[in-house]
PDB file of C-alpha atoms in Angstrom:
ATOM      1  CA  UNK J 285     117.106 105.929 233.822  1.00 71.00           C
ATOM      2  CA  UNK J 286     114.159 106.561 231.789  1.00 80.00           C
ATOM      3  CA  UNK J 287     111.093 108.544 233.564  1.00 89.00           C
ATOM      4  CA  UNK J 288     108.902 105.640 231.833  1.00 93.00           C
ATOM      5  CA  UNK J 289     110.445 102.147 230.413  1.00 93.00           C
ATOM      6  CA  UNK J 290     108.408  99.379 229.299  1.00 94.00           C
ATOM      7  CA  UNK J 291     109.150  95.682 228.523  1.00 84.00           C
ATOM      8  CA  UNK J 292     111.475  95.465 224.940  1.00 76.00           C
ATOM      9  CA  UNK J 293     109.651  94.264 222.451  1.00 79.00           C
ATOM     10  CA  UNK J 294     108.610  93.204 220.275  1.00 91.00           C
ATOM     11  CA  UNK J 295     106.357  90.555 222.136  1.00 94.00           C
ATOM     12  CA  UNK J 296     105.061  87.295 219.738  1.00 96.00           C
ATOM     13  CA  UNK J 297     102.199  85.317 221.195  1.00 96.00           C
ATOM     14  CA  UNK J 298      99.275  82.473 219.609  1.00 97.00           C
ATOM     15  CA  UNK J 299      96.149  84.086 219.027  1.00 97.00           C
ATOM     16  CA  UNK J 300      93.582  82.999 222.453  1.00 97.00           C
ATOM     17  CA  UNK J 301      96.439  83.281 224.828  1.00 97.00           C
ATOM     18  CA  UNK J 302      97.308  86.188 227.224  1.00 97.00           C
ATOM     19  CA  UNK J 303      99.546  88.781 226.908  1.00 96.00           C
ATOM     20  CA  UNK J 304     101.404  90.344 229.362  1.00 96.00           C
ATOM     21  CA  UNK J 305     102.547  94.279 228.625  1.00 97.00           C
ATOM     22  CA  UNK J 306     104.701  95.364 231.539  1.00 96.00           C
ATOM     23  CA  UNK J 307     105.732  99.353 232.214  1.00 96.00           C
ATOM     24  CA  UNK J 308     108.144 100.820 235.172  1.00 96.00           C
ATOM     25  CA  UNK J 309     108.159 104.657 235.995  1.00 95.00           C
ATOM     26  CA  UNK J 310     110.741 106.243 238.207  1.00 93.00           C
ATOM     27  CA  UNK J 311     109.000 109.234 240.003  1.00 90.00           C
ATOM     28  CA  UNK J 312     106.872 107.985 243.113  1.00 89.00           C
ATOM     29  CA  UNK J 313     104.763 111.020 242.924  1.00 86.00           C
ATOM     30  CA  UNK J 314     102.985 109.665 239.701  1.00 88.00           C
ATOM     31  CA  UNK J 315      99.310 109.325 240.319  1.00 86.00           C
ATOM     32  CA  UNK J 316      97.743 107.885 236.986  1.00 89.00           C
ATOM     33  CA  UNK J 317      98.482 105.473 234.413  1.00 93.00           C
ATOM     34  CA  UNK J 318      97.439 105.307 231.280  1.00 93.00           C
ATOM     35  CA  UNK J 319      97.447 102.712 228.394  1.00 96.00           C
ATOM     36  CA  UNK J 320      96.748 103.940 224.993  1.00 96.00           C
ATOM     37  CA  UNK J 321      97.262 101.490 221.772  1.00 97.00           C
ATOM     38  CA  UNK J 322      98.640 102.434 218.779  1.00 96.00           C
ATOM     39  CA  UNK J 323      97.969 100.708 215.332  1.00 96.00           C
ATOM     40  CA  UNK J 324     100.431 101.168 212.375  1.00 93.00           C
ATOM     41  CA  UNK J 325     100.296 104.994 210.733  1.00 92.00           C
ATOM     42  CA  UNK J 326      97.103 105.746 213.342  1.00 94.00           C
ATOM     43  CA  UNK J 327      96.963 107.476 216.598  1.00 95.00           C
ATOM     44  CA  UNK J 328      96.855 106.175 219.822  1.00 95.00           C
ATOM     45  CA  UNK J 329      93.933 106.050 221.345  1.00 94.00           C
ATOM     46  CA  UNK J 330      93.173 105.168 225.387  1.00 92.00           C
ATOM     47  CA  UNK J 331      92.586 101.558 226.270  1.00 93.00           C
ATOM     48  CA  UNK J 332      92.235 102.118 230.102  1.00 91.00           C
ATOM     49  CA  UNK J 333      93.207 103.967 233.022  1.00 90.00           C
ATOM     50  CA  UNK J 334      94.329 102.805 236.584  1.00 92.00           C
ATOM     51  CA  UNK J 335      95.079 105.295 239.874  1.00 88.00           C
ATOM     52  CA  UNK J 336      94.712 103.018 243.086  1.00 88.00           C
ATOM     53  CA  UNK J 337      96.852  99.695 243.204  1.00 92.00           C
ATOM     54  CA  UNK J 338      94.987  96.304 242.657  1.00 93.00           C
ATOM     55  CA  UNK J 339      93.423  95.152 239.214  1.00 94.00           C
ATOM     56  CA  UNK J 340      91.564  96.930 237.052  1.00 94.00           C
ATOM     57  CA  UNK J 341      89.351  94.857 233.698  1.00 95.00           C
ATOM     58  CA  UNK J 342      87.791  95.810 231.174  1.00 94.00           C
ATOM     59  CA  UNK J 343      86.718  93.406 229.168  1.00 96.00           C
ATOM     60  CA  UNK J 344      89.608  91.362 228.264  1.00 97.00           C
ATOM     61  CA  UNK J 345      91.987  93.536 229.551  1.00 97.00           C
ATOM     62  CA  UNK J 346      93.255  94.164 233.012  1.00 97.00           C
ATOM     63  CA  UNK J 347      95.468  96.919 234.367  1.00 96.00           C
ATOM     64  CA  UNK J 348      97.636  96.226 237.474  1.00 97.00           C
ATOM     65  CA  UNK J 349      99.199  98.744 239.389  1.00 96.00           C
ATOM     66  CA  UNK J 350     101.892  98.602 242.128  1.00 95.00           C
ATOM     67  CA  UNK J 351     102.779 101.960 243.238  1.00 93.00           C
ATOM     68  CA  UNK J 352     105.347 100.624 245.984  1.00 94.00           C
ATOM     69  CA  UNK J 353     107.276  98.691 243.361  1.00 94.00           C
ATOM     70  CA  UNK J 354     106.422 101.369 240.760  1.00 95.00           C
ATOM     71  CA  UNK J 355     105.126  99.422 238.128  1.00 95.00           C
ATOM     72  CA  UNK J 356     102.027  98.749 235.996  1.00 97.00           C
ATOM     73  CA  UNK J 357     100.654  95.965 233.761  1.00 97.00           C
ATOM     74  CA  UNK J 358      98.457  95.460 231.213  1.00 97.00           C
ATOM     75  CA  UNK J 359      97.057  92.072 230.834  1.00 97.00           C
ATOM     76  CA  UNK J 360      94.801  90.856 226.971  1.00 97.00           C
ATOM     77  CA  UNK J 361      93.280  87.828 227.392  1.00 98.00           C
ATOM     78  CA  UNK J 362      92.122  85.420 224.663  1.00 97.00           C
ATOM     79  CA  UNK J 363      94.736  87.762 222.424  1.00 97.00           C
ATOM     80  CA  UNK J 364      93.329  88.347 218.619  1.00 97.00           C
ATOM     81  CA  UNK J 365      94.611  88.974 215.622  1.00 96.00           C
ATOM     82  CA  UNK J 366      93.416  92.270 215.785  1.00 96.00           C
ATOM     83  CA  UNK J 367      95.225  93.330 219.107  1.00 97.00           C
ATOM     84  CA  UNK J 368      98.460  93.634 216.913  1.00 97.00           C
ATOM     85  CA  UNK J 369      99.794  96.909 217.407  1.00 96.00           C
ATOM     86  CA  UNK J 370     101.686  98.935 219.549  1.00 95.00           C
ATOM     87  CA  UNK J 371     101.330  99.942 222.903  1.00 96.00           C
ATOM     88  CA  UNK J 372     101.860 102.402 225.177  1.00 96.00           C
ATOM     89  CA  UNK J 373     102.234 103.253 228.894  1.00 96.00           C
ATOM     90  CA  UNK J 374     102.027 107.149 229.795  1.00 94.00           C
ATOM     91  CA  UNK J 375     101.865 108.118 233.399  1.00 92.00           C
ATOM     92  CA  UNK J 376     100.742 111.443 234.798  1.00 88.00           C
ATOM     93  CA  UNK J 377     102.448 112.824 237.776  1.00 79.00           C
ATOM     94  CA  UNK J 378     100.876 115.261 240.550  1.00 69.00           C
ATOM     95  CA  UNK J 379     101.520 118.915 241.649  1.00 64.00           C
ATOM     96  CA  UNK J 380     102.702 121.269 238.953  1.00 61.00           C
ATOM     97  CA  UNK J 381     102.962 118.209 236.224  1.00 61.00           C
ATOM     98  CA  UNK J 382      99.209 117.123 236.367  1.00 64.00           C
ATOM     99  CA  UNK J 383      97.802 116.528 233.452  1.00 71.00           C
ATOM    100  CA  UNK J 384     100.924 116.172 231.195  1.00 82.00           C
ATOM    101  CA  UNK J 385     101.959 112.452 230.352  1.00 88.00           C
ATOM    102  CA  UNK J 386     105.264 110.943 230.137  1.00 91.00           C
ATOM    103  CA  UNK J 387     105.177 107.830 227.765  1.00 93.00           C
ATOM    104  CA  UNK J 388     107.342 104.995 227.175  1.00 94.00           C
ATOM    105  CA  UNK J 389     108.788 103.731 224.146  1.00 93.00           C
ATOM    106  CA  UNK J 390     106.213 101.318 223.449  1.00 94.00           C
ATOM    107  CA  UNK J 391     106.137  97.667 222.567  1.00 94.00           C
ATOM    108  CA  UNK J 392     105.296  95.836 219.639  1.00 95.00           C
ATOM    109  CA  UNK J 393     102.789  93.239 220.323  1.00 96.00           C
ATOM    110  CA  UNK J 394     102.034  90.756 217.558  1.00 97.00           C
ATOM    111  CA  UNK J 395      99.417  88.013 218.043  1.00 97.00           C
ATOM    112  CA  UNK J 396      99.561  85.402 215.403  1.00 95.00           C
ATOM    113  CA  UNK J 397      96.692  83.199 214.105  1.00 91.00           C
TER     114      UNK J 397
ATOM    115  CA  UNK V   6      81.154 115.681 216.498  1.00 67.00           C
ATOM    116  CA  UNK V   7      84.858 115.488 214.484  1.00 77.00           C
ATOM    117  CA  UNK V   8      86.835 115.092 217.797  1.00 92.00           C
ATOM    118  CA  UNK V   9      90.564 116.143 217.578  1.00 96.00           C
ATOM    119  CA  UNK V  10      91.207 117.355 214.011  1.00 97.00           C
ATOM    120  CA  UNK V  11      95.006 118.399 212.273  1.00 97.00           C
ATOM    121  CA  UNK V  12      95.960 120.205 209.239  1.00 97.00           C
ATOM    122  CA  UNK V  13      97.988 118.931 207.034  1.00 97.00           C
ATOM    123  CA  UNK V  14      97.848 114.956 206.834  1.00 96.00           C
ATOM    124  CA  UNK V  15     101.514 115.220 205.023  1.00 97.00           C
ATOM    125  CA  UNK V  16     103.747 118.013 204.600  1.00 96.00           C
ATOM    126  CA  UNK V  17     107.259 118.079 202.918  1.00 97.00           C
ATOM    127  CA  UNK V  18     109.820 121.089 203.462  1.00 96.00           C
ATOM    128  CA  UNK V  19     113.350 122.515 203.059  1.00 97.00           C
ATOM    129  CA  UNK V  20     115.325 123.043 205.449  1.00 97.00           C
ATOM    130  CA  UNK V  21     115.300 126.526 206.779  1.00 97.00           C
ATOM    131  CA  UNK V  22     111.985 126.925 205.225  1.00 97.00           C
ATOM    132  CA  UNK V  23     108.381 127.782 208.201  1.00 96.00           C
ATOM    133  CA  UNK V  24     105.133 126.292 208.639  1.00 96.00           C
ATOM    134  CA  UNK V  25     102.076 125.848 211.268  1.00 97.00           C
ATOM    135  CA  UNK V  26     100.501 122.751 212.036  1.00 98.00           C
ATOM    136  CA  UNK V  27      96.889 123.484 212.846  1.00 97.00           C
ATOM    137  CA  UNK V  28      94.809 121.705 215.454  1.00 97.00           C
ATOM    138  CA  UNK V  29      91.140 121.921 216.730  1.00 97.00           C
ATOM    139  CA  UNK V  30      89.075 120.400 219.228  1.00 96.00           C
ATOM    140  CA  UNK V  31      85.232 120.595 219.185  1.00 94.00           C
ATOM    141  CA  UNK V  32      84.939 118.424 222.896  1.00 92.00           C
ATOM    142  CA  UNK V  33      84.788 121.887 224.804  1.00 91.00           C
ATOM    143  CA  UNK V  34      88.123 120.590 226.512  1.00 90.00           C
ATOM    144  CA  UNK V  35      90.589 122.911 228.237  1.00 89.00           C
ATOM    145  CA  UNK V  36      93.762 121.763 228.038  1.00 90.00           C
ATOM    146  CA  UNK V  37      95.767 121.080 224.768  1.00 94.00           C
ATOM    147  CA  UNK V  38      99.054 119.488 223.867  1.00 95.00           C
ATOM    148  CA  UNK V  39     101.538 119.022 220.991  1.00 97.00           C
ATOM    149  CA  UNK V  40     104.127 115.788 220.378  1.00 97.00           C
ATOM    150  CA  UNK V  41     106.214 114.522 218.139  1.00 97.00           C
ATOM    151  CA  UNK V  42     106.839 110.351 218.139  1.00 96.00           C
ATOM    152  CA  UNK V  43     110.026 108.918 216.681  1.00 93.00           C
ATOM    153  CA  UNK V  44     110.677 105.687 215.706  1.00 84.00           C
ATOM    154  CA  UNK V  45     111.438 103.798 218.945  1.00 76.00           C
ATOM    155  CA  UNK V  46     110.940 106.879 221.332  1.00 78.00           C
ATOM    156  CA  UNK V  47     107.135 106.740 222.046  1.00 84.00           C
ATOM    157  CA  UNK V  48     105.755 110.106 222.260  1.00 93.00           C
ATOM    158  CA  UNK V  49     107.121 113.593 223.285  1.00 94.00           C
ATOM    159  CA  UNK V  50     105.634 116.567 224.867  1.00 94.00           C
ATOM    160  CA  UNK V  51     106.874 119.624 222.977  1.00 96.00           C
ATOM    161  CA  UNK V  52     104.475 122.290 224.217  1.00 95.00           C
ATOM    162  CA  UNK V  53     100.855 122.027 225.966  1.00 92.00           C
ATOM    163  CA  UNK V  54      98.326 124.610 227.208  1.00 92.00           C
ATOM    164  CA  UNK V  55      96.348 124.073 230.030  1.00 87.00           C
ATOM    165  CA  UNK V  56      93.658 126.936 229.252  1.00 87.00           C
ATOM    166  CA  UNK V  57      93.032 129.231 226.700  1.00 87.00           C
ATOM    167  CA  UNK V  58      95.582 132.205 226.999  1.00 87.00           C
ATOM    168  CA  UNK V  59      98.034 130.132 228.663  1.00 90.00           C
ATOM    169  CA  UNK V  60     101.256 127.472 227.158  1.00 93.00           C
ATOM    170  CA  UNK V  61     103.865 125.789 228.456  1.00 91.00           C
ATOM    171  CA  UNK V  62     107.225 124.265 227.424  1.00 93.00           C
ATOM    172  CA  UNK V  63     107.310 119.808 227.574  1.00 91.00           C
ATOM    173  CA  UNK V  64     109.916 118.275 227.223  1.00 90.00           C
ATOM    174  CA  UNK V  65     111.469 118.881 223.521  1.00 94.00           C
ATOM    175  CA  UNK V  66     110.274 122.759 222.843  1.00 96.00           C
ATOM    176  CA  UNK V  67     113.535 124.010 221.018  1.00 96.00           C
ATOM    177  CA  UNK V  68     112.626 124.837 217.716  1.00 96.00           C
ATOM    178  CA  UNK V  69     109.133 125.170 217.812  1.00 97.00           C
ATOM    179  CA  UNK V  70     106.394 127.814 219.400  1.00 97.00           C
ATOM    180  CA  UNK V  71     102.580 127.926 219.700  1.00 97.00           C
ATOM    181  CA  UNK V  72      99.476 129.688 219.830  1.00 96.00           C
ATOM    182  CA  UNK V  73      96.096 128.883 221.675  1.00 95.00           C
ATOM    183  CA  UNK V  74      93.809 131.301 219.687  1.00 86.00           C
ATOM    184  CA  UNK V  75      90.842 130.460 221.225  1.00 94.00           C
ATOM    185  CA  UNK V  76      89.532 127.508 223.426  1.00 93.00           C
ATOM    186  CA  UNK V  77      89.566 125.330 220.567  1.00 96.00           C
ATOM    187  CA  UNK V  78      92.534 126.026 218.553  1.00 96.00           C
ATOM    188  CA  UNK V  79      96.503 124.907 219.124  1.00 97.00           C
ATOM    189  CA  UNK V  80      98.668 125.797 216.780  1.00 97.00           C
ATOM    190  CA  UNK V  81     102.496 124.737 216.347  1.00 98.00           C
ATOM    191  CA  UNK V  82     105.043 126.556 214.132  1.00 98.00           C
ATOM    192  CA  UNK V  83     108.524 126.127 213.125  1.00 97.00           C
ATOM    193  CA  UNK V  84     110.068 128.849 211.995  1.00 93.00           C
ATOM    194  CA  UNK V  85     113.425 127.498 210.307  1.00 96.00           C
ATOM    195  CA  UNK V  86     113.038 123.841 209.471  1.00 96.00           C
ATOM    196  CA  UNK V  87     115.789 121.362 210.410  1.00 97.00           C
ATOM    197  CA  UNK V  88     115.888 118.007 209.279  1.00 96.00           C
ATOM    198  CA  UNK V  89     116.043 116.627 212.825  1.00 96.00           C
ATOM    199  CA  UNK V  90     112.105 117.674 212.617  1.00 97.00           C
ATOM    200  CA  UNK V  91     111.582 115.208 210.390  1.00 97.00           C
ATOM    201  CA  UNK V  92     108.688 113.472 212.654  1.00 97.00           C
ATOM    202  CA  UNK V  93     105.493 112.847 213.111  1.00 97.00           C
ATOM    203  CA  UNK V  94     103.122 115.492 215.388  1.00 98.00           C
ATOM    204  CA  UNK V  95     100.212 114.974 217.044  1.00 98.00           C
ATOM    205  CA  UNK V  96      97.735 117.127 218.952  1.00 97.00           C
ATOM    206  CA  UNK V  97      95.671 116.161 221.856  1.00 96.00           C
ATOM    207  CA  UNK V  98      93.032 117.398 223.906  1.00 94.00           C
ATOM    208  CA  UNK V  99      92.045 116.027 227.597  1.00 89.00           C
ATOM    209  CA  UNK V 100      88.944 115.865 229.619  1.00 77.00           C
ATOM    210  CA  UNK V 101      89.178 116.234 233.481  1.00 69.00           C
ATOM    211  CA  UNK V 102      87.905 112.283 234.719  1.00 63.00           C
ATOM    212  CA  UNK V 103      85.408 112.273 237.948  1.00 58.00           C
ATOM    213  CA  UNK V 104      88.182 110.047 239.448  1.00 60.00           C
ATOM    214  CA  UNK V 105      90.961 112.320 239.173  1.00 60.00           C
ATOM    215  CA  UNK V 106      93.511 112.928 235.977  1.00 63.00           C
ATOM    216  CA  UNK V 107      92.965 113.735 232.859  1.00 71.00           C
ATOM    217  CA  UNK V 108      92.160 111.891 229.470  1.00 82.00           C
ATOM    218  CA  UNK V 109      93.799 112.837 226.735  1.00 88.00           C
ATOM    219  CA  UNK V 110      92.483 112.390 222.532  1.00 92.00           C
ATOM    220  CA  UNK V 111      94.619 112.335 219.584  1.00 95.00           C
ATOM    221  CA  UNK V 112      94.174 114.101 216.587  1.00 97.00           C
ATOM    222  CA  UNK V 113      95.245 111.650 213.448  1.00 96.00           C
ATOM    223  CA  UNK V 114      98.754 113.314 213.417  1.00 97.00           C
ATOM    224  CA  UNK V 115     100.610 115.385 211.015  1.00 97.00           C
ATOM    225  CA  UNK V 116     103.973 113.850 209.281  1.00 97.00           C
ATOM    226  CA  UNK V 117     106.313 116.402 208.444  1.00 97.00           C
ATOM    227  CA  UNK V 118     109.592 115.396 206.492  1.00 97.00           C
ATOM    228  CA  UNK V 119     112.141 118.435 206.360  1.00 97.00           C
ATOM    229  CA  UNK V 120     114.461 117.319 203.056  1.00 96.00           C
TER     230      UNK V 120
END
């Protein structure tokens, strides 16, 4: 099993609908979660961050986090052309690890006009 | 205020042959990392330094070794090219957050095809 897995892309939705980006991590001790977005031939660069469970927005996006069932979410409302990329979950364990990330493979979100 | 900058953009080598990829920070930040992203992998830690003076192995460090020179420079060499380094690399530097964790910045990434 993968240390980080996220949803298999790639993901297709209408532009003004939400889309739903979901990421599972295996090691309980995690204690961040990251989601960085990646356009085509750029770097990622951070979206948002979550540590505590609940919701999290920014704007329209939301992070969820549920550290019993080990997963986090990231929610785009009213999607836009422009949120076509990919994206990626990293998470950020405790102890001797902190401060490295672990990402997943990323998924391919496409929002079409 | 150039953030997280890498040297080259594009680089093109033979196999066996040795090269550094060259990173700075001007953000004052500590800690320092280097990955490589393959198609369909995400991103991979091959070596990080969490101060100046000190590195540390991720997850994928065969073939490649560093040097933090000072608090703002990371630098990654290989010595003998293989074609399975055919990737892209990119350095990052993180900030400590008031909440706890860190947040890391990308440089704009080197890609490195070994022929």
């Amino acid at each position: 099993q993968k240390e980080v897995e996220q949803n298999s892309g790639p993901l297709s939705v209408p532009e003004g609908a939400i889309a739903s980006l979901n990421c599972t991590y295996s090691d309980r001790g995690s204690q961040s979660f990251f989601w960085y977005r990646q356009y085509s031939g750029k770097s990622p660069e951070l979206i948002m961050f979550i540590y505590s469970n609940g919701d999290k927005e920014d704007g329209r996006f939301t992070a969820q986090l549920n550290k019993a069932s080990q997963y986090v979410s990231l929610l785009i409302r009213d999607s836009q052309p422009s949120d076509s990329a990919t994206y990626l979950c990293a998470v950020m364990k405790g102890g001797t690890s902190y401060g490295k990330l672990t990402f997943g493979q990323g998924t391919i979100l496409t929002v079409h006009p | 205020n150039a953030g997280v900058t890498q040297t080259p953009k594009f680089q093109v080598l033979k196999t066996g042959q040795s090269m550094t990829l060259q990173c700075a920070q001007d953000m004052n930040h500590n800690s320092m990392y280097w990955y490589r992203q393959d198609p369909g992998m995400g991103l991979r830690l091959i070596y990080y330094s969490a101060s100046e003076g000190t590195t540390d192995k991720g997850e994928v460090p065969n073939g490649y070794n560093v040097s933090r020179l000072n608090k703002r420079e990371f630098s990654l060499r290989l010595e003998s090219a293989a074609p399975s380094q055919t990737s892209v690399y990119f350095c990052a530097s993180s900030l400590a957050m008031a909440q706890g964790g860190e947040t890391q910045y990308f440089g704009p990434g080197t890609r490195l095809l070994v022929l």
